[in-house]
CSV table of N, CA and C in Angstrom, one decimal:
chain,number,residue,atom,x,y,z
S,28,UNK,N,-5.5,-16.0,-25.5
S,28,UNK,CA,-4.3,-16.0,-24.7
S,28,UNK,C,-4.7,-15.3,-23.4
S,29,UNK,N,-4.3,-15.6,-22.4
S,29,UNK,CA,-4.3,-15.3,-20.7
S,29,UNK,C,-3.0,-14.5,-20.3
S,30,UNK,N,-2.0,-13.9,-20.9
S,30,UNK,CA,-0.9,-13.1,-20.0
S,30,UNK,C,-1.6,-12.0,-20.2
S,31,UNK,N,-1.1,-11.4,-18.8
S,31,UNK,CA,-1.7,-9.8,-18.9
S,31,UNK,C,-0.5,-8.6,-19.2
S,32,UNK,N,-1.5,-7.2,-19.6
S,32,UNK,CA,-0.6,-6.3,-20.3
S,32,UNK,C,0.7,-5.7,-18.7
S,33,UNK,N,0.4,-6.3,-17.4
S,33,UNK,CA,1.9,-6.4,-17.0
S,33,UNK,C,3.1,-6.9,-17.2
S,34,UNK,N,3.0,-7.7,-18.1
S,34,UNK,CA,4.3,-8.6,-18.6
S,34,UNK,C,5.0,-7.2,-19.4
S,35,UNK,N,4.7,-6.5,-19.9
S,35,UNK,CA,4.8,-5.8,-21.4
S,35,UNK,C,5.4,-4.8,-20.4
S,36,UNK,N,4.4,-4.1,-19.1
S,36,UNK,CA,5.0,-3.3,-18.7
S,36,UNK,C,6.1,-3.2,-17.5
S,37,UNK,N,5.9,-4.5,-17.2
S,37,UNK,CA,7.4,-4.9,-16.3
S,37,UNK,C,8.7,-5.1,-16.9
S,38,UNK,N,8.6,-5.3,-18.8
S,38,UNK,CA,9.7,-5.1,-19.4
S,38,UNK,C,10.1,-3.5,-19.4
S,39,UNK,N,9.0,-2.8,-19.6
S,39,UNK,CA,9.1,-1.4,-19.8
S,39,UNK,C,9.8,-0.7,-18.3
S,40,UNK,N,9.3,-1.0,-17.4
S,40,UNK,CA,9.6,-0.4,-16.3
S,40,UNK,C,11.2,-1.0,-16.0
S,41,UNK,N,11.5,-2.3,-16.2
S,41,UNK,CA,12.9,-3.0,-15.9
S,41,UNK,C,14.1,-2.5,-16.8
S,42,UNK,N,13.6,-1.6,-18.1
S,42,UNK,CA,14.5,-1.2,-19.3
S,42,UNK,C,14.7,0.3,-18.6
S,43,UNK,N,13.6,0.6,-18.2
S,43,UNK,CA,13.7,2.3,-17.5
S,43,UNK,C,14.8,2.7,-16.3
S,44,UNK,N,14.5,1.9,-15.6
S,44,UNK,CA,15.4,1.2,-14.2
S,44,UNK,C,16.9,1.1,-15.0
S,45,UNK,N,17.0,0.2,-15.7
S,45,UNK,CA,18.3,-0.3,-16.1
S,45,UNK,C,18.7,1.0,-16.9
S,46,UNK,N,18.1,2.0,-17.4
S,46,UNK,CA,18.6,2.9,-18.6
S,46,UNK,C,19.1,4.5,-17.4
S,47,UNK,N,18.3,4.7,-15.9
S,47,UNK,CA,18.4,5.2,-15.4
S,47,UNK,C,19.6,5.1,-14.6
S,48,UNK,N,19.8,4.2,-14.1
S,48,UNK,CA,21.0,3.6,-13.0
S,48,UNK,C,22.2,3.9,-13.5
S,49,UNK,N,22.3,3.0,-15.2
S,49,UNK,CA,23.2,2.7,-15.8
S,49,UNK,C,23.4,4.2,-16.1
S,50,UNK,N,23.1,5.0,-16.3
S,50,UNK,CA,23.4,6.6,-16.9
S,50,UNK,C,23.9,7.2,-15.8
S,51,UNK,N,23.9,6.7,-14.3
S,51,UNK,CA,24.2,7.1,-13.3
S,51,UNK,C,23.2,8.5,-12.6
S,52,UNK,N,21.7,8.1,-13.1
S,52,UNK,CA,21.0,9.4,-12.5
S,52,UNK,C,20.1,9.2,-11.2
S,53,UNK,N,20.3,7.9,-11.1
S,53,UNK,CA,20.4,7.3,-9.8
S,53,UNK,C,20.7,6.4,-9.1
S,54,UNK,N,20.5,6.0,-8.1
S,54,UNK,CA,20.8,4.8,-7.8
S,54,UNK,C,19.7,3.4,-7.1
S,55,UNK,N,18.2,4.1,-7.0
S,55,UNK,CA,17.5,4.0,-6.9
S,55,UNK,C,16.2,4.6,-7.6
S,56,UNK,N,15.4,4.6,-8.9
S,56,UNK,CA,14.4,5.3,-9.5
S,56,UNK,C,13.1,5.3,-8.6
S,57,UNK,N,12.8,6.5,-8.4
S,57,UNK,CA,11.4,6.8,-7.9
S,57,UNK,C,10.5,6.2,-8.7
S,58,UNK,N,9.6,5.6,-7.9
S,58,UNK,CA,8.0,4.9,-8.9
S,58,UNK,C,7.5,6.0,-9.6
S,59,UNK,N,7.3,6.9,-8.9
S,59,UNK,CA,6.3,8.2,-9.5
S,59,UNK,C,7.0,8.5,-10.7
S,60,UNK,N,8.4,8.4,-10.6
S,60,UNK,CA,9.1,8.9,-12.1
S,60,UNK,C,8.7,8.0,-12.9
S,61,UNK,N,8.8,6.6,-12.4
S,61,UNK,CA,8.5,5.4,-14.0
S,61,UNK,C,7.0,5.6,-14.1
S,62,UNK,N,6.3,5.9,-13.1
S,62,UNK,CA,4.6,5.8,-13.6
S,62,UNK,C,5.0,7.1,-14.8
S,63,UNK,N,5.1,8.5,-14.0
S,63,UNK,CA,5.2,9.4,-15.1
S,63,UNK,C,5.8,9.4,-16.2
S,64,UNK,N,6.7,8.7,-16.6
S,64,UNK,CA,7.5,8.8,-18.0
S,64,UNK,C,7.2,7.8,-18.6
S,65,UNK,N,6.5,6.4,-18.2
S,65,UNK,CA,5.9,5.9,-19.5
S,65,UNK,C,4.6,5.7,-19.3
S,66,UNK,N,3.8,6.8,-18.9
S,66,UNK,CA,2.4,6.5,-18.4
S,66,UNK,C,1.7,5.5,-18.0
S,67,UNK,N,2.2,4.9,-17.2
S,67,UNK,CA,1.3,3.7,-16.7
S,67,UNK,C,0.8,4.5,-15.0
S,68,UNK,N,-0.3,4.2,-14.3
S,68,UNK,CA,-0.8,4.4,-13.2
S,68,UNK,C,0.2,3.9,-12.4
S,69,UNK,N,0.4,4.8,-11.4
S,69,UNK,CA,1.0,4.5,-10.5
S,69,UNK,C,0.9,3.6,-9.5
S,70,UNK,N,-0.5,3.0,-9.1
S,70,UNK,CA,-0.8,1.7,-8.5
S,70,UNK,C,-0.4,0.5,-9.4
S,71,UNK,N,-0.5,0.7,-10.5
S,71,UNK,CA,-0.1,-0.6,-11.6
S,71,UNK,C,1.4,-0.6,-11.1
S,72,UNK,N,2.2,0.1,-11.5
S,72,UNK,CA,3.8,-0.1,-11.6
S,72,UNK,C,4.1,-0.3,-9.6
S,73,UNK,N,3.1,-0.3,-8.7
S,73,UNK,CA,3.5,-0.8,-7.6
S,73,UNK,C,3.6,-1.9,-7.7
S,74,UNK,N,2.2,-2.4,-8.2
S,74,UNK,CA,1.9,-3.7,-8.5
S,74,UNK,C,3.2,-4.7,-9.1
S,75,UNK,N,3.6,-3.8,-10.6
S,75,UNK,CA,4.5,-4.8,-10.7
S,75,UNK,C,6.1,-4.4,-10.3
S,76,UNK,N,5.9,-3.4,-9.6
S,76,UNK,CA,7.4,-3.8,-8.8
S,76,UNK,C,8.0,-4.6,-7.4
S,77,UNK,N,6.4,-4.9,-6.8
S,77,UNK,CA,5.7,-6.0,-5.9
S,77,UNK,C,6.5,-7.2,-6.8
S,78,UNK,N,5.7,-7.5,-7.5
S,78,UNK,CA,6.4,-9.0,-7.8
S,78,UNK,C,7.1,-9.0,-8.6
S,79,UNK,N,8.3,-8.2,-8.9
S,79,UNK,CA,9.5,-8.3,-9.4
S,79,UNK,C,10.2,-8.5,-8.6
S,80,UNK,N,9.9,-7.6,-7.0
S,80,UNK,CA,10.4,-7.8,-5.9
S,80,UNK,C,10.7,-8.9,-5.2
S,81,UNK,N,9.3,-9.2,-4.9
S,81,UNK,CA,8.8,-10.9,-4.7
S,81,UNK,C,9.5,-11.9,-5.5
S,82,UNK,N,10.2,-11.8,-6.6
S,82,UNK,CA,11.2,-12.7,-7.4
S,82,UNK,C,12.2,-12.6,-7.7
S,83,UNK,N,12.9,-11.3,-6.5
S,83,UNK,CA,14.2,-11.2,-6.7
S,83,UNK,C,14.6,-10.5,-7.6
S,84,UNK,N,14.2,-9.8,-8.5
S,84,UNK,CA,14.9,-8.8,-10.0
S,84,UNK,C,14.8,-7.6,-9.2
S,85,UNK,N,14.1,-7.2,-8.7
S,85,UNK,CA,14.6,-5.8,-8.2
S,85,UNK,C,14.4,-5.6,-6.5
S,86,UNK,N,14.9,-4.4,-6.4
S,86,UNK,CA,15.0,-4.5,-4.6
S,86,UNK,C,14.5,-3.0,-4.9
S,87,UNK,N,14.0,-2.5,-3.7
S,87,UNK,CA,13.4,-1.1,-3.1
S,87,UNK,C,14.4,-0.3,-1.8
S,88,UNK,N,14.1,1.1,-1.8
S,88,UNK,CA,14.7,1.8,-0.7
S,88,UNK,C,13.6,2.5,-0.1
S,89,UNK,N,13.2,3.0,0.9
S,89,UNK,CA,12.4,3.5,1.1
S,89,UNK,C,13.1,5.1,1.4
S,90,UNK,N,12.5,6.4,1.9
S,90,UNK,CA,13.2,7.1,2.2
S,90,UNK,C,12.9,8.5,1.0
S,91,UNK,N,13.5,9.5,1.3
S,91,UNK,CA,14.0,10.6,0.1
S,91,UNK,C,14.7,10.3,-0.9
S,92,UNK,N,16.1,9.7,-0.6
S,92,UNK,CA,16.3,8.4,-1.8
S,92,UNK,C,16.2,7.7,-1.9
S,93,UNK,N,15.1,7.5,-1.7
S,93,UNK,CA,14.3,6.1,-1.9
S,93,UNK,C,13.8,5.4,-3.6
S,94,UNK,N,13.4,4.5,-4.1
S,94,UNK,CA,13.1,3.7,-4.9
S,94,UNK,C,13.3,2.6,-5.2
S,95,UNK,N,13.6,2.2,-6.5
S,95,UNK,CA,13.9,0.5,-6.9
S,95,UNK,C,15.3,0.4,-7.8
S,96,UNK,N,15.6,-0.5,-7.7
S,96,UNK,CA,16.7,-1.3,-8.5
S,96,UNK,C,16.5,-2.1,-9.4
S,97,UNK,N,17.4,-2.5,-10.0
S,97,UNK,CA,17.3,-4.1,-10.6
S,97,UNK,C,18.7,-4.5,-9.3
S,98,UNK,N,18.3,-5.9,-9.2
S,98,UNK,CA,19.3,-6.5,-8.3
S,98,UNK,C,20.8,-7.6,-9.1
S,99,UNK,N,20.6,-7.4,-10.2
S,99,UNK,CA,21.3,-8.1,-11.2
S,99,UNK,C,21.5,-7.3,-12.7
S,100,UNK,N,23.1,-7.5,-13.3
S,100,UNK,CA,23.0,-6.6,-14.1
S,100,UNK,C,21.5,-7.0,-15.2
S,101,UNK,N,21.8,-6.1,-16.2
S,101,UNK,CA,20.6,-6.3,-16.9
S,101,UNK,C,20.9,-7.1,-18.2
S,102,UNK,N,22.6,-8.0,-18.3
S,102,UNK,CA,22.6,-9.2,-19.2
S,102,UNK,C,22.3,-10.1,-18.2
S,103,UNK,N,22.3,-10.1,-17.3
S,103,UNK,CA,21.6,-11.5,-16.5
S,103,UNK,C,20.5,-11.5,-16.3
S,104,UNK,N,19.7,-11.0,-16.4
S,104,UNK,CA,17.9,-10.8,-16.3
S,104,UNK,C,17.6,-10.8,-18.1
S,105,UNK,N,16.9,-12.0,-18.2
S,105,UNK,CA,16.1,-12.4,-19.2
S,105,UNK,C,14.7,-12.1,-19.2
S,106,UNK,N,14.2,-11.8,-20.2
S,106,UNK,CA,12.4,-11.4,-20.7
S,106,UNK,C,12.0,-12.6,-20.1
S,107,UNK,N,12.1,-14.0,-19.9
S,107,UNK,CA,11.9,-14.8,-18.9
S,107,UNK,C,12.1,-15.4,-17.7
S,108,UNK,N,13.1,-14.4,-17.3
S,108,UNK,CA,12.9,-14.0,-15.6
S,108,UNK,C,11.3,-13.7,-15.2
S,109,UNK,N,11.3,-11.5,-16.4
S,109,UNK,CA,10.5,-11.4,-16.1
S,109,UNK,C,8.9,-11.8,-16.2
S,110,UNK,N,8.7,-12.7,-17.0
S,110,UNK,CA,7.7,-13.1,-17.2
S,110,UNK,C,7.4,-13.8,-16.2
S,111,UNK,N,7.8,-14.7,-15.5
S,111,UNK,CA,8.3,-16.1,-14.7
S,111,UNK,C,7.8,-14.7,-13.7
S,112,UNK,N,8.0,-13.8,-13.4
S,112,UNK,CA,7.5,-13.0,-12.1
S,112,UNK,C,6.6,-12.7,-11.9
S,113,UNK,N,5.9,-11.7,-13.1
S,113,UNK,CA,5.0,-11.8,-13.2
S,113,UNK,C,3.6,-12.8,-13.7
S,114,UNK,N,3.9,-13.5,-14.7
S,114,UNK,CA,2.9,-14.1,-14.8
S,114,UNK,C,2.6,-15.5,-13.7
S,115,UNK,N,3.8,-16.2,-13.2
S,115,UNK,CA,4.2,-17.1,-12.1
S,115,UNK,C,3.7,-18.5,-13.2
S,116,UNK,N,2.8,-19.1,-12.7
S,116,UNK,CA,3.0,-21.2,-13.7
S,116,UNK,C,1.1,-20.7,-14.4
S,117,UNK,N,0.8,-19.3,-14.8
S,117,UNK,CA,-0.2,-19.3,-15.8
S,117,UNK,C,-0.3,-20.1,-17.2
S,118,UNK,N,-0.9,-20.6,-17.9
S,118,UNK,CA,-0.7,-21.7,-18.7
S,118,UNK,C,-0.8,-20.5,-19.8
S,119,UNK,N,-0.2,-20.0,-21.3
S,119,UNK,CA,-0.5,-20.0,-22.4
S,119,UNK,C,-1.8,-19.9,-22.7
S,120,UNK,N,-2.4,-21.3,-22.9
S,120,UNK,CA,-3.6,-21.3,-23.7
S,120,UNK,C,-4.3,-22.1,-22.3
S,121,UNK,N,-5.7,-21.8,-22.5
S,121,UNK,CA,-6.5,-22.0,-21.2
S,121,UNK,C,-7.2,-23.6,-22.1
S,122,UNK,N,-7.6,-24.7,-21.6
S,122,UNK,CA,-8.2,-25.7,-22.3
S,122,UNK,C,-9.8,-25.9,-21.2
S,123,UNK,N,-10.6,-26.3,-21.5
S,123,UNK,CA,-11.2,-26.6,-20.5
S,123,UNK,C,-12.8,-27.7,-21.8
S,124,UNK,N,-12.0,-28.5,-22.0
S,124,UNK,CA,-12.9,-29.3,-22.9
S,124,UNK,C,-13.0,-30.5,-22.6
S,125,UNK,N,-14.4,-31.0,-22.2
S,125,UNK,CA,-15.0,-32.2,-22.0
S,125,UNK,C,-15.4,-33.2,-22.5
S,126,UNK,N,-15.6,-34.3,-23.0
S,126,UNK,CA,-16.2,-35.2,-23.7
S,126,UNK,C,-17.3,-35.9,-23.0
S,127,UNK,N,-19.0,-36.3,-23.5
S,127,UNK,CA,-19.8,-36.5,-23.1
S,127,UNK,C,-19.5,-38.7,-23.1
S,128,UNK,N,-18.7,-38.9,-24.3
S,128,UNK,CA,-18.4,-40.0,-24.1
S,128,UNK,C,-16.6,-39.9,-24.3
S,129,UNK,N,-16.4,-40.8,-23.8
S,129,UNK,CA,-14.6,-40.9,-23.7
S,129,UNK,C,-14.5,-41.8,-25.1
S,130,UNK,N,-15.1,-41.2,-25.7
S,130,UNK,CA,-14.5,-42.1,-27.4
S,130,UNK,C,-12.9,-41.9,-27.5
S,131,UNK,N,-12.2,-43.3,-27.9
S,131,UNK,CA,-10.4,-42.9,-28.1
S,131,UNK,C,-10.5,-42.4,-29.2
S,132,UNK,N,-11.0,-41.4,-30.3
S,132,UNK,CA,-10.5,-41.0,-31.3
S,132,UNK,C,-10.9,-39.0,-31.2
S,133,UNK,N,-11.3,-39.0,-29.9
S,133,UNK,CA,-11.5,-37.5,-29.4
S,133,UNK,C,-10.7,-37.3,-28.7
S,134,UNK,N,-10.5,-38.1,-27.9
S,134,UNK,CA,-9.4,-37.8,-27.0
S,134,UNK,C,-7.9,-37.7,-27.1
S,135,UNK,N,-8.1,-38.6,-28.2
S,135,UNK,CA,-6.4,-38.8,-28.9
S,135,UNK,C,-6.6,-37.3,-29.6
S,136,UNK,N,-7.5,-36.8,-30.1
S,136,UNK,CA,-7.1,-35.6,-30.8
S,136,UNK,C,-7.3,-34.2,-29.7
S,137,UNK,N,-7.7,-34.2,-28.7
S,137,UNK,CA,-7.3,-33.5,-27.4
S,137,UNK,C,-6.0,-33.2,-26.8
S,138,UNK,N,-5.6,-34.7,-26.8
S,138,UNK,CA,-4.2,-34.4,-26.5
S,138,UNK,C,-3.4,-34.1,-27.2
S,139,UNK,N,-3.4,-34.8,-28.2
S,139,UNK,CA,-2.4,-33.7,-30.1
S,139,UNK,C,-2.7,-32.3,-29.9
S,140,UNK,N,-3.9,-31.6,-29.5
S,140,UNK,CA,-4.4,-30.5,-29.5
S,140,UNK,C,-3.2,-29.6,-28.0
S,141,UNK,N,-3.6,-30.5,-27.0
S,141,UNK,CA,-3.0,-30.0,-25.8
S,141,UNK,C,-1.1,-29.5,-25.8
S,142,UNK,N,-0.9,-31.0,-26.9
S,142,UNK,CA,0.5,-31.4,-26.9
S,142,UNK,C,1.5,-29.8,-27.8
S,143,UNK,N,0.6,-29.9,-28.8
S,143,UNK,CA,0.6,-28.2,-29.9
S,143,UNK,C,0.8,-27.2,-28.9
S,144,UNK,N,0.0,-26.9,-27.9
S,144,UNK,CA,-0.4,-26.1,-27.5
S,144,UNK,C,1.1,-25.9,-26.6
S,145,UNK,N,1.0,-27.0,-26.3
S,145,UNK,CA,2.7,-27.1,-25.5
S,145,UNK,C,4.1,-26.8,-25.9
S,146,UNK,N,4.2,-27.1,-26.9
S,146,UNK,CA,5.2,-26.8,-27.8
S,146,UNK,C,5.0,-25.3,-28.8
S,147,UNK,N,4.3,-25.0,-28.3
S,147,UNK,CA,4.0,-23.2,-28.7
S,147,UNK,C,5.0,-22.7,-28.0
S,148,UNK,N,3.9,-23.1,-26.3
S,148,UNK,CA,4.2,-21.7,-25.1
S,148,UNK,C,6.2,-22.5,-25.0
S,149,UNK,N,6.9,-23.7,-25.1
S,149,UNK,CA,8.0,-24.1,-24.4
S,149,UNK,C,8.7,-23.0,-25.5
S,150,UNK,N,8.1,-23.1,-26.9
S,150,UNK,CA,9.0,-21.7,-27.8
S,150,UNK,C,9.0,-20.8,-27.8
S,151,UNK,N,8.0,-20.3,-27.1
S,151,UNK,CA,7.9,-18.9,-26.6
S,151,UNK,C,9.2,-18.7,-25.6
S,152,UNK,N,8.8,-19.4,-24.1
S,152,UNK,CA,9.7,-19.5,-23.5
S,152,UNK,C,11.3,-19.7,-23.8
S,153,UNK,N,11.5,-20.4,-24.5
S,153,UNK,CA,12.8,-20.4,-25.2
S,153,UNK,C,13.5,-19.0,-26.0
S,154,UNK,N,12.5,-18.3,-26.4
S,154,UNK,CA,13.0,-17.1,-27.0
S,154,UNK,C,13.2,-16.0,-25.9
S,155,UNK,N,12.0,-16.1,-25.0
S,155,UNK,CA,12.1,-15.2,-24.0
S,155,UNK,C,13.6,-15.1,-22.9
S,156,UNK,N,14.4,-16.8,-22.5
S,156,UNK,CA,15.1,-16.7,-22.7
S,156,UNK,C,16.4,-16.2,-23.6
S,157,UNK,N,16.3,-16.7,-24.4
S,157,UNK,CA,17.3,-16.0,-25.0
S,157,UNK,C,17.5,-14.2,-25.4
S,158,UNK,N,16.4,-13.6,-24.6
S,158,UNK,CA,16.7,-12.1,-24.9
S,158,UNK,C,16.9,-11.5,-23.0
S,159,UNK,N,17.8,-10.7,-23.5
S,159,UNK,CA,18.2,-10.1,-22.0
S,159,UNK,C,17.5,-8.8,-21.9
S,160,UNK,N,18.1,-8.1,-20.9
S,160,UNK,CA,17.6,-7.0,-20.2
S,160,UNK,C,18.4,-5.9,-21.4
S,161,UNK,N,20.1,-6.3,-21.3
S,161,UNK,CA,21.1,-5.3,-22.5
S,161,UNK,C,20.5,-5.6,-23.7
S,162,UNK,N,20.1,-6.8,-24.3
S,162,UNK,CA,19.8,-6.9,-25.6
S,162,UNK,C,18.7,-5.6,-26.3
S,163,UNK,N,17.8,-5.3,-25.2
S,163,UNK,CA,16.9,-4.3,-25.0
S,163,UNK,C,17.3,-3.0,-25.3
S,164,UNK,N,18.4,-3.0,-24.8
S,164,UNK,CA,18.5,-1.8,-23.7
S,164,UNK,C,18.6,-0.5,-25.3
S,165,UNK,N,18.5,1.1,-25.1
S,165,UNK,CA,18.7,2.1,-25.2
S,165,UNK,C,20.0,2.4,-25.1
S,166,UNK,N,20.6,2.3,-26.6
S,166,UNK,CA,21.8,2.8,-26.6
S,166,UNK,C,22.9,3.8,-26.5
């Protein structure tokens, strides 16, 4: 598989955000607080609040109270928003297989192979859909 352990932690950081706001302890979370409280490096969680940014789920303040948002509540932001941000049109399963001769009974099973492979990641995606930001959430 090809998605990286940002997917995992842009859920983590978007639950943090949403659990913070929503409790009213801010209105913008410091990065340095989300690096600190679920240990991720603080260049990483730039990284992915960069392109959460870059796709619209959250917004930034700069400043003393400064930090990030989510820009939508957190039943309207799906696990495949965030994924869709960070991972962008990365494919699931990587294929990179050749045939020396184009025989039709390799290739027909390439594509069955490819076709599988398709109908994996569209169910993934479908579930990822179906779970929100609240479905998540810390009650």
């Amino acid at each position: 598989m090809s998605y990286s352990l940002a997917f995992s932690q842009a859920i983590a950081i978007s639950l943090y955000i949403t659990y913070k706001v929503e409790e009213h302890c801010y209105d913008f979370v410091p990065t340095h607080e989300i690096a600190d409280f679920l240990g991720i490096a603080k260049p990483s969680v730039v990284k992915v609040v960069q392109a959460l940014t870059n796709n619209g789920l959250i917004e930034t303040r700069e400043g003393s109270k400064g930090g990030v948002r989510l820009t939508r509540a957190s039943t309207a932001i799906t696990l495949l928003d965030i994924f869709n941000a960070i991972e962008q049109a990365k494919p699931l399963f990587r294929v990179n297989i050749t045939f020396k001769e184009q025989k039709e009974s390799a290739l027909a099973a390439r594509q069955r192979m490819l076709d599988s492979f398709q109908r994996a990641e569209d169910a993934m995606k479908r579930e990822l859909q179906a779970v929100s930001l609240a479905d998540l959430s810390i009650d």
